[in-house]
Amino acid sequence: MNRPGFFETKDGESFSDLLRYAGGFTSKAYRAKIRVFETTDRDRRIRDIYAADFDSYLPKNGDHYIVEEILDRYENRVQIEGAVFRPGYYELSEGLTARDLLNKADGIKEDAFMTRAYINRLNADNTQKLISFNLQSLLDGTTADIDLRREDRLIVSSIFDLREEYSINVDGEVRKPGKFQYAEDMTLGNVIHMAGGLSDAANIERIEIARRIRRNINERDSVLSELLVVNFPDKESALESDFVLQPFDIINIRTSTGYQFQKQVRVEGEVNYPGVYTLVSKDETISDIIKRAGGVTDYAYLEGASLQRTISDARIALDNNHASDSVQSVIDEIVDADDSVQGRVLTINKDVRAKNTSLALSNYVGIQLPKILDKPHSSRDLLMENGDIIIVPRQLQTIVVRGEVLNANRIVYKKGMPLTYYVNQAGGFTASAHKKKTFVQYANGEVKSTVVGLGRIYPEIRPGAEIIVPQKPVKQPMGARALIGLTSAAVSTMAIILSLLR
């Protein structure tokens, strides 16, 4: 009802009057019958009031009326979908047939699959039944027409729905490589146009087309695809090529032999002409670039010069995988200890994997610029690569101390002072400091660690160096199972030794 609620009636008023007070039925109301909960002298009872009795039924004190919604179903609906011009729902008129419904939908499209269509029909128990028929024969009248029933769904498939999507792939030296939809009589020239044309580096003397094999081949045949090679005297000829393609062809246009893109490096810091330099040959080295930059200034700190080399994303991923595999190989060698040991192992594994990326991203290459400039083109004089950055700093006057020290800080450099001097200036080692693993990273990117023998020999300190004091690994107490395992191993070893002695 539009205004449900509590209402008071007078003697002689009927349910129709009450319905008028409540604003009448809503558009979704089931009007053929309403349900009333009546109150009697002893208990309650339920009663149905039909539409014909609305005027004669007299409401009683305490009545509760329920008006339900109409059912979400159609008594005369059919549906058509697929390759027709007007798919959708239609009225099931008396005597409607499949051919009539196709005509109501303005007929079939050009891409309709004529060999077979089908009707999805609901049985009396709501199970589905599939009625297949030849669409062409039905339209020609050579096959008997099919009478439709309520909720029948007539489906006309498209030929494009029944086959894999045809496409052409173009890779290599085109402006917009990728996948393109195949069309009948498509040529190589058409696809090159669709891919934005050839790039300046394209090799037109050998364009490879890999074609899918459609014939049956022997299981032992190692051929995966048919390779077709075409060539052209110039790029205009390639754009006008009438070489006919087939669905799923893969076109590879490679880079011309000897074609080179310009490569650039950058020089920063204490050189006379810092900036970006384009490499003029493949064998240009650090000393050549420094010479082109006008040499170093009087304030240059050559020992602290460094080289930054970009690491490709593929190399980073490879380094991460190698690091993860190394961690896993160590874990696999650990015996099946108790749960606490296993938990610690899993924690270490997670921590190391999380740090792999930051470790792999280190792109400093330790160089010795004084020796490089003294002996150009020696083994220390590295060949330059695209994106390299040479940094020649000013004279550095501080040392950085960080890690397990009481006050990580930057300390003024004093020539000849040992590592322990700078650690003491930073408050000294903490209780958890791993002194044996202390290492130094120099300004040029070179790293040296502590030498452990009869004592500890710390690395030499140079201007601009960074002292890193790592933390000792946390020791976990040995569990009962691990202790039992070690004891069993010791007993077994002793038994073997006694047997050998006997």
Coordinates of C-alpha atoms in Angstrom, one line a residue:
M1 CA 0.0 0.0 0.0
N2 CA 1.1 3.6 -0.6
R3 CA 0.5 4.6 3.1
P4 CA 0.8 1.6 5.4
G5 CA 0.0 2.2 9.1
F6 CA -2.7 1.9 11.7
F7 CA -6.2 2.9 10.8
E8 CA -9.6 3.3 12.7
T9 CA -12.8 2.2 10.9
K10 CA -16.4 2.9 11.5
D11 CA -19.2 0.4 11.7
G12 CA -20.2 -0.7 8.2
E13 CA -17.0 0.2 6.5
S14 CA -15.5 -2.5 4.3
F15 CA -11.9 -3.4 3.3
S16 CA -12.3 -1.3 0.2
D17 CA -12.8 1.8 2.4
L18 CA -9.7 0.8 4.4
L19 CA -7.7 0.3 1.3
R20 CA -8.7 3.8 0.1
Y21 CA -7.5 5.3 3.5
A22 CA -4.1 3.6 3.0
G23 CA -3.7 5.2 -0.4
G24 CA -4.5 2.2 -2.5
F25 CA -2.2 -0.5 -3.9
T26 CA 1.4 0.3 -5.2
S27 CA 2.4 -0.6 -8.7
K28 CA 4.1 -3.8 -7.5
A29 CA 1.2 -5.0 -5.3
Y30 CA -0.4 -8.4 -5.8
R31 CA -4.0 -7.3 -6.1
A32 CA -5.8 -10.6 -6.7
K33 CA -5.6 -11.6 -3.0
I34 CA -4.5 -10.2 0.3
R35 CA -3.7 -12.0 3.5
V36 CA -5.3 -11.0 6.9
F37 CA -4.3 -12.0 10.4
E38 CA -7.4 -12.0 12.5
T39 CA -7.8 -12.0 16.3
T40 CA -10.5 -14.3 17.8
D41 CA -11.7 -14.8 21.3
R42 CA -9.1 -17.6 21.9
D43 CA -6.3 -17.2 19.4
R44 CA -5.3 -15.8 16.0
R45 CA -6.1 -17.1 12.6
I46 CA -5.0 -16.4 9.0
R47 CA -7.5 -15.8 6.1
D48 CA -7.2 -14.9 2.4
I49 CA -9.4 -12.2 1.0
Y50 CA -9.9 -12.3 -2.8
A51 CA -10.5 -9.2 -4.9
A52 CA -14.2 -10.0 -5.4
D53 CA -14.7 -9.9 -1.5
F54 CA -13.0 -6.5 -0.9
D55 CA -16.4 -4.7 -0.8
S56 CA -18.1 -7.3 1.5
Y57 CA -15.3 -8.0 4.0
L58 CA -15.8 -5.9 7.2
P59 CA -12.5 -5.2 9.1
K60 CA -12.4 -6.3 12.7
N61 CA -10.4 -4.8 15.6
G62 CA -6.8 -6.0 15.6
D63 CA -6.7 -7.2 12.0
H64 CA -3.3 -7.1 10.3
Y65 CA -3.3 -7.0 6.5
I66 CA -0.4 -8.2 4.3
V67 CA -0.2 -7.1 0.7
E68 CA 2.4 -9.2 -1.2
E69 CA 4.4 -8.2 -4.3
I70 CA 3.6 -9.6 -7.7
L71 CA 5.8 -12.5 -8.9
D72 CA 9.0 -11.6 -10.8
R73 CA 8.0 -13.7 -13.8
Y74 CA 6.3 -13.2 -17.1
E75 CA 3.4 -15.2 -18.5
N76 CA 4.0 -14.3 -22.1
R77 CA 7.6 -13.5 -22.6
V78 CA 10.1 -14.9 -25.1
Q79 CA 13.7 -13.8 -25.9
I80 CA 15.9 -13.7 -28.9
E81 CA 19.7 -12.9 -28.8
G82 CA 22.8 -13.2 -30.9
A83 CA 23.3 -12.2 -34.6
V84 CA 19.9 -10.5 -35.2
F85 CA 19.2 -6.8 -35.7
R86 CA 16.9 -6.4 -32.7
P87 CA 17.7 -8.8 -29.9
G88 CA 15.6 -8.6 -26.8
Y89 CA 12.4 -9.7 -25.2
Y90 CA 9.1 -10.1 -27.2
E91 CA 5.5 -10.9 -26.5
L92 CA 4.5 -14.5 -26.8
S93 CA 1.3 -14.1 -28.9
E94 CA -0.9 -17.1 -29.7
G95 CA 0.7 -19.3 -32.4
L96 CA 4.1 -17.5 -32.3
T97 CA 6.8 -19.6 -34.0
A98 CA 10.6 -19.3 -34.3
R99 CA 10.4 -17.9 -37.8
D100 CA 7.9 -15.3 -36.6
L101 CA 10.2 -14.2 -33.8
L102 CA 13.1 -13.9 -36.3
N103 CA 11.0 -11.6 -38.4
K104 CA 10.0 -9.5 -35.3
A105 CA 13.7 -9.1 -34.7
D106 CA 14.1 -7.6 -38.2
G107 CA 15.9 -10.7 -39.4
I108 CA 19.4 -12.1 -39.0
K109 CA 22.7 -10.3 -39.5
E110 CA 25.2 -11.1 -42.2
D111 CA 27.5 -12.9 -39.8
A112 CA 24.9 -15.3 -38.5
F113 CA 25.9 -18.9 -38.4
M114 CA 23.4 -20.5 -40.7
T115 CA 24.0 -24.2 -40.1
R116 CA 22.7 -24.3 -36.6
A117 CA 20.7 -22.3 -34.1
Y118 CA 18.9 -23.4 -31.0
I119 CA 16.1 -22.7 -28.5
N120 CA 16.7 -22.9 -24.8
R121 CA 13.5 -24.0 -23.2
L122 CA 12.4 -24.4 -19.6
N123 CA 10.7 -27.7 -18.7
A124 CA 7.8 -27.9 -16.2
D125 CA 10.3 -28.7 -13.4
N126 CA 12.5 -25.7 -14.4
T127 CA 15.2 -27.9 -16.0
Q128 CA 16.5 -26.7 -19.3
K129 CA 16.0 -28.4 -22.7
L130 CA 18.0 -27.5 -25.9
I131 CA 16.2 -27.7 -29.2
S132 CA 18.7 -27.4 -32.2
F133 CA 17.7 -26.7 -35.8
N134 CA 19.2 -25.7 -39.1
L135 CA 18.7 -21.9 -39.4
Q136 CA 18.9 -21.8 -43.2
S137 CA 16.4 -24.6 -43.6
L138 CA 14.0 -23.0 -41.2
L139 CA 14.1 -19.7 -43.1
D140 CA 13.8 -21.5 -46.5
G141 CA 10.8 -23.4 -45.2
T142 CA 12.3 -26.8 -45.9
T143 CA 12.2 -27.6 -42.1
A144 CA 9.1 -27.5 -40.0
D145 CA 8.6 -24.3 -38.0
I146 CA 8.8 -24.5 -34.2
D147 CA 6.1 -23.3 -31.9
L148 CA 7.4 -21.2 -29.0
R149 CA 6.5 -21.4 -25.3
R150 CA 6.8 -19.1 -22.4
E151 CA 10.4 -18.1 -21.5
D152 CA 11.8 -19.7 -24.6
R153 CA 15.2 -18.2 -25.6
L154 CA 16.2 -18.3 -29.3
I155 CA 19.9 -18.0 -29.8
V156 CA 21.5 -17.2 -33.2
S157 CA 25.3 -17.5 -33.1
S158 CA 27.7 -15.3 -35.0
I159 CA 30.5 -16.9 -37.0
F160 CA 32.9 -14.6 -35.0
D161 CA 31.7 -16.1 -31.8
L162 CA 32.6 -19.6 -33.0
R163 CA 36.2 -19.0 -33.9
E164 CA 39.3 -17.6 -32.3
E165 CA 39.9 -13.9 -32.8
Y166 CA 42.1 -13.5 -35.8
S167 CA 45.1 -11.2 -35.3
I168 CA 48.5 -10.2 -36.6
N169 CA 51.5 -9.4 -34.3
V170 CA 54.2 -6.9 -35.3
D171 CA 57.4 -6.7 -33.3
G172 CA 60.7 -4.8 -33.7
E173 CA 61.6 -1.6 -35.6
V174 CA 58.2 -0.1 -36.2
R175 CA 56.8 3.0 -34.4
K176 CA 53.8 1.3 -32.8
P177 CA 54.5 -2.5 -32.4
G178 CA 51.7 -4.7 -31.1
K179 CA 48.7 -6.8 -32.1
F180 CA 46.3 -5.8 -34.9
Q181 CA 43.0 -7.3 -35.9
Y182 CA 43.2 -9.4 -39.0
A183 CA 41.2 -8.6 -42.1
E184 CA 40.8 -10.6 -45.3
D185 CA 43.5 -9.9 -48.0
M186 CA 45.6 -7.9 -45.4
T187 CA 49.1 -7.3 -46.7
L188 CA 52.4 -6.7 -45.1
G189 CA 52.3 -3.1 -46.3
N190 CA 48.9 -2.6 -44.6
V191 CA 50.2 -3.8 -41.3
I192 CA 53.4 -1.7 -41.5
H193 CA 51.1 1.4 -42.1
M194 CA 48.9 0.4 -39.1
A195 CA 52.0 0.1 -36.9
G196 CA 53.0 3.7 -37.7
G197 CA 55.6 2.9 -40.3
L198 CA 59.2 1.7 -40.1
S199 CA 61.6 3.2 -37.7
D200 CA 64.9 4.7 -38.8
A201 CA 66.7 1.5 -37.6
A202 CA 64.6 -1.0 -39.5
N203 CA 66.3 -3.7 -41.5
I204 CA 64.3 -4.1 -44.7
E205 CA 66.8 -6.6 -46.1
R206 CA 65.4 -9.4 -43.9
I207 CA 61.8 -9.2 -42.6
E208 CA 60.8 -12.5 -41.0
I209 CA 57.2 -13.8 -40.9
A210 CA 56.5 -16.7 -38.6
R211 CA 53.3 -18.6 -39.7
R212 CA 51.2 -20.9 -37.6
I213 CA 51.3 -24.5 -38.8
R214 CA 47.8 -25.8 -39.7
R215 CA 48.6 -29.2 -41.1
N216 CA 49.0 -32.4 -39.1
I217 CA 52.7 -33.1 -38.4
N218 CA 54.5 -36.0 -37.0
E219 CA 55.0 -35.9 -33.2
R220 CA 58.8 -36.2 -33.8
D221 CA 58.8 -33.2 -36.1
S222 CA 60.6 -30.4 -34.4
V223 CA 59.2 -27.6 -36.6
L224 CA 57.2 -25.1 -34.5
S225 CA 56.2 -22.7 -37.3
E226 CA 56.8 -21.9 -40.9
L227 CA 59.4 -19.1 -41.4
L228 CA 58.9 -16.8 -44.4
V229 CA 61.6 -14.2 -45.2
V230 CA 61.0 -11.2 -47.5
N231 CA 63.2 -8.3 -48.4
F232 CA 62.9 -4.9 -50.1
P233 CA 65.3 -2.5 -51.8
D234 CA 64.0 0.5 -49.9
K235 CA 61.4 1.4 -47.2
E236 CA 58.9 2.8 -49.7
S237 CA 58.8 -0.7 -51.3
A238 CA 58.1 -2.3 -47.9
L239 CA 55.2 0.2 -47.2
E240 CA 53.7 -0.8 -50.6
S241 CA 54.3 -4.5 -50.2
D242 CA 51.4 -6.8 -51.4
F243 CA 52.6 -9.8 -49.5
V244 CA 49.4 -11.4 -48.3
L245 CA 49.2 -12.3 -44.6
Q246 CA 47.3 -15.0 -42.8
P247 CA 45.7 -15.0 -39.4
F248 CA 48.2 -15.3 -36.4
D249 CA 51.2 -14.3 -38.5
I250 CA 54.0 -12.8 -36.4
I251 CA 56.1 -10.2 -38.2
N252 CA 59.6 -9.4 -36.9
I253 CA 61.4 -6.4 -38.2
R254 CA 65.0 -6.3 -36.8
T255 CA 67.5 -3.6 -36.4
S256 CA 69.9 -2.9 -39.3
T257 CA 73.3 -4.3 -39.1
G258 CA 75.8 -1.8 -37.6
Y259 CA 73.0 0.7 -36.7
Q260 CA 74.0 2.5 -33.5
F261 CA 72.1 4.8 -31.2
Q262 CA 74.0 7.7 -29.6
K263 CA 75.3 6.9 -26.1
Q264 CA 75.8 9.6 -23.5
V265 CA 77.7 9.9 -20.2
R266 CA 77.9 12.7 -17.7
V267 CA 80.8 14.2 -15.8
E268 CA 80.1 16.0 -12.5
G269 CA 82.2 17.8 -9.9
E270 CA 85.8 19.1 -10.1
V271 CA 86.4 19.1 -13.8
N272 CA 86.9 22.1 -16.0
Y273 CA 83.9 21.4 -18.3
P274 CA 81.3 19.3 -16.4
G275 CA 78.3 18.2 -18.4
V276 CA 76.9 15.5 -20.7
Y277 CA 79.2 14.0 -23.3
T278 CA 78.3 11.8 -26.3
L279 CA 80.5 8.8 -26.9
V280 CA 82.3 8.9 -30.3
S281 CA 83.6 5.4 -30.3
K282 CA 83.0 2.0 -28.5
D283 CA 86.4 2.1 -26.9
E284 CA 86.2 5.4 -25.1
T285 CA 87.4 5.1 -21.5
I286 CA 87.2 7.1 -18.3
S287 CA 90.5 8.9 -19.0
D288 CA 89.2 9.9 -22.5
I289 CA 86.1 11.5 -21.1
I290 CA 88.1 13.3 -18.3
K291 CA 90.4 14.6 -21.1
R292 CA 87.4 15.8 -23.1
A293 CA 86.1 17.5 -19.9
G294 CA 89.3 19.6 -19.8
G295 CA 90.9 17.6 -17.0
V296 CA 90.4 18.0 -13.3
T297 CA 90.6 21.2 -11.3
D298 CA 93.1 22.0 -8.5
Y299 CA 90.5 21.2 -5.9
A300 CA 89.7 17.8 -7.1
Y301 CA 90.0 14.9 -4.7
L302 CA 91.0 12.1 -7.1
E303 CA 91.0 9.3 -4.6
G304 CA 87.3 9.9 -3.9
A305 CA 86.2 9.9 -7.6
S306 CA 83.5 7.4 -8.4
L307 CA 81.6 5.9 -11.3
Q308 CA 77.9 5.3 -11.2
R309 CA 76.6 2.7 -13.7
T310 CA 73.0 2.1 -14.3
I311 CA 71.7 -1.4 -13.7
S312 CA 69.0 -2.6 -16.0
D313 CA 65.7 -3.9 -14.5
A314 CA 66.4 -7.3 -16.0
R315 CA 69.7 -7.5 -14.2
I316 CA 68.1 -6.3 -10.9
A317 CA 65.5 -9.1 -11.2
L318 CA 68.2 -11.6 -11.9
D319 CA 70.3 -10.5 -8.9
N320 CA 67.2 -10.8 -6.7
N321 CA 66.5 -14.3 -7.9
H322 CA 70.0 -15.4 -7.3
A323 CA 70.0 -13.9 -3.8
S324 CA 66.7 -15.5 -3.0
D325 CA 67.9 -18.9 -4.3
S326 CA 71.1 -18.6 -2.2
V327 CA 69.0 -17.9 0.9
Q328 CA 66.7 -20.9 0.1
S329 CA 69.6 -23.2 -0.4
V330 CA 71.0 -22.4 3.0
I331 CA 67.6 -23.0 4.6
D332 CA 67.2 -26.3 2.8
E333 CA 70.4 -27.5 4.5
I334 CA 69.1 -26.8 8.0
V335 CA 68.0 -29.9 9.9
D336 CA 64.4 -30.3 10.9
A337 CA 64.8 -28.5 14.2
D338 CA 62.0 -27.5 16.7
D339 CA 59.4 -24.9 16.0
S340 CA 61.3 -22.0 17.5
V341 CA 64.3 -22.6 15.2
Q342 CA 62.1 -23.0 12.2
G343 CA 60.4 -19.7 13.0
R344 CA 63.7 -17.9 13.3
V345 CA 64.7 -19.4 9.9
L346 CA 61.5 -18.2 8.2
T347 CA 62.1 -14.7 9.8
I348 CA 65.6 -14.5 8.4
N349 CA 64.4 -15.7 5.0
K350 CA 61.7 -13.0 4.9
D351 CA 64.2 -10.2 6.1
V352 CA 66.8 -11.2 3.5
R353 CA 64.4 -11.3 0.7
A354 CA 63.0 -7.9 1.6
K355 CA 66.5 -6.4 1.5
N356 CA 67.5 -8.0 -1.8
T357 CA 66.2 -5.2 -3.9
S358 CA 68.2 -2.5 -2.0
L359 CA 71.3 -4.6 -2.2
A360 CA 70.9 -5.2 -5.9
L361 CA 70.3 -1.5 -6.6
S362 CA 73.9 -0.5 -5.6
N363 CA 75.3 1.0 -8.8
Y364 CA 78.7 2.4 -7.6
V365 CA 81.8 1.0 -9.3
G366 CA 85.0 1.4 -7.3
I367 CA 87.6 3.2 -9.5
Q368 CA 91.1 4.5 -8.8
L369 CA 91.2 7.8 -10.8
P370 CA 94.8 8.7 -9.9
K371 CA 96.2 5.5 -11.3
I372 CA 93.8 5.8 -14.3
L373 CA 95.1 9.2 -15.2
D374 CA 98.7 8.2 -14.6
K375 CA 98.3 5.2 -17.0
P376 CA 95.5 5.9 -19.5
H377 CA 93.9 2.8 -21.3
S378 CA 95.3 0.4 -18.6
S379 CA 93.2 -2.4 -17.2
R380 CA 91.8 0.1 -14.5
D381 CA 90.6 2.5 -17.2
L382 CA 87.1 1.1 -17.8
L383 CA 85.2 1.4 -21.1
M384 CA 82.3 3.9 -20.8
E385 CA 78.7 2.7 -21.2
N386 CA 75.5 4.6 -21.9
G387 CA 74.2 6.4 -18.8
D388 CA 77.5 6.3 -16.9
I389 CA 78.2 9.2 -14.4
I390 CA 81.7 10.1 -13.4
I391 CA 81.8 12.1 -10.1
V392 CA 85.0 14.0 -9.1
P393 CA 84.4 15.5 -5.6
R394 CA 86.2 18.3 -3.8
Q395 CA 88.6 17.5 -1.1
L396 CA 86.5 15.6 1.5
Q397 CA 87.1 16.5 5.2
T398 CA 84.7 14.3 7.2
I399 CA 84.1 10.6 8.0
V400 CA 80.7 9.1 8.5
V401 CA 80.2 6.6 11.3
R402 CA 76.9 4.7 11.5
G403 CA 75.4 1.4 12.7
E404 CA 76.0 -0.1 16.1
V405 CA 77.6 2.9 17.7
L406 CA 76.3 5.0 20.6
N407 CA 76.0 8.2 18.5
A408 CA 76.1 7.8 14.8
N409 CA 77.7 11.0 13.5
R410 CA 80.0 12.7 11.0
I411 CA 83.6 13.1 12.3
V412 CA 86.3 15.5 11.1
Y413 CA 89.0 13.6 9.2
K414 CA 92.4 13.5 10.7
K415 CA 95.2 12.0 8.6
G416 CA 96.7 8.8 10.0
M417 CA 94.0 8.2 12.7
P418 CA 92.7 4.6 12.8
L419 CA 89.2 3.3 12.6
T420 CA 88.8 3.0 16.3
Y421 CA 89.5 6.7 16.8
Y422 CA 86.4 7.6 14.7
V423 CA 84.3 4.9 16.4
N424 CA 85.3 6.4 19.8
Q425 CA 84.4 9.9 18.6
A426 CA 80.9 8.4 17.8
G427 CA 80.5 7.1 21.4
G428 CA 82.1 3.7 20.9
F429 CA 80.7 0.3 20.0
T430 CA 77.3 -0.7 21.4
A431 CA 76.9 -4.1 23.3
S432 CA 75.3 -5.6 20.2
A433 CA 78.1 -4.4 17.8
H434 CA 79.6 -7.1 15.5
K435 CA 83.1 -5.7 15.6
K436 CA 84.6 -8.4 13.4
K437 CA 82.3 -7.5 10.6
T438 CA 82.9 -3.8 10.6
F439 CA 83.7 -2.5 7.1
V440 CA 84.5 0.7 5.4
Q441 CA 83.1 2.1 2.2
Y442 CA 85.3 4.7 0.5
A443 CA 84.2 7.7 -1.4
N444 CA 84.9 6.0 -4.8
G445 CA 82.6 3.1 -4.0
E446 CA 85.3 0.7 -3.0
V447 CA 84.6 -1.5 0.1
K448 CA 87.1 -3.1 2.6
S449 CA 86.3 -5.3 5.5
T450 CA 88.0 -6.1 8.8
V451 CA 90.7 -8.8 8.6
V452 CA 90.4 -11.3 11.5
G453 CA 93.4 -13.3 12.5
L454 CA 95.3 -13.3 15.8
G455 CA 93.6 -9.9 16.2
R456 CA 91.4 -7.5 14.3
I457 CA 93.0 -5.4 11.6
Y458 CA 90.6 -2.6 10.6
P459 CA 90.8 -1.0 7.2
E460 CA 92.6 2.2 6.5
I461 CA 90.6 5.4 6.8
R462 CA 90.6 7.9 3.9
P463 CA 88.8 11.3 3.5
G464 CA 85.1 10.9 2.8
A465 CA 85.0 7.2 4.0
E466 CA 82.0 5.7 5.7
I467 CA 82.4 3.3 8.6
I468 CA 79.6 0.8 9.0
V469 CA 79.3 -1.3 12.2
P470 CA 76.7 -4.1 11.8
Q471 CA 74.7 -5.8 14.5
K472 CA 75.4 -9.2 15.9
P473 CA 73.0 -11.9 14.8
V474 CA 70.4 -12.8 17.5
K475 CA 71.1 -16.2 18.9
Q476 CA 68.1 -18.4 19.5
P477 CA 68.1 -21.0 22.4
M478 CA 68.3 -24.6 21.2
G479 CA 65.0 -26.4 21.5
A480 CA 64.4 -29.9 22.9
R481 CA 64.1 -31.6 19.5
A482 CA 67.3 -30.0 18.2
L483 CA 69.2 -30.9 21.4
I484 CA 67.9 -34.5 21.0
G485 CA 69.0 -34.6 17.4
L486 CA 72.5 -33.3 18.2
T487 CA 72.9 -35.8 21.0
S488 CA 71.8 -38.6 18.8
A489 CA 74.3 -37.5 16.1
A490 CA 77.1 -37.4 18.7
V491 CA 76.2 -40.9 20.1
S492 CA 76.1 -42.3 16.5
T493 CA 79.5 -40.7 15.7
M494 CA 81.1 -42.2 18.9
A495 CA 79.6 -45.6 18.1
I496 CA 81.2 -45.5 14.6
I497 CA 84.6 -44.5 16.0
L498 CA 84.5 -47.3 18.6
S499 CA 83.6 -49.8 15.8
L500 CA 86.5 -48.6 13.8
L501 CA 88.9 -48.9 16.7
R502 CA 87.8 -52.4 17.4

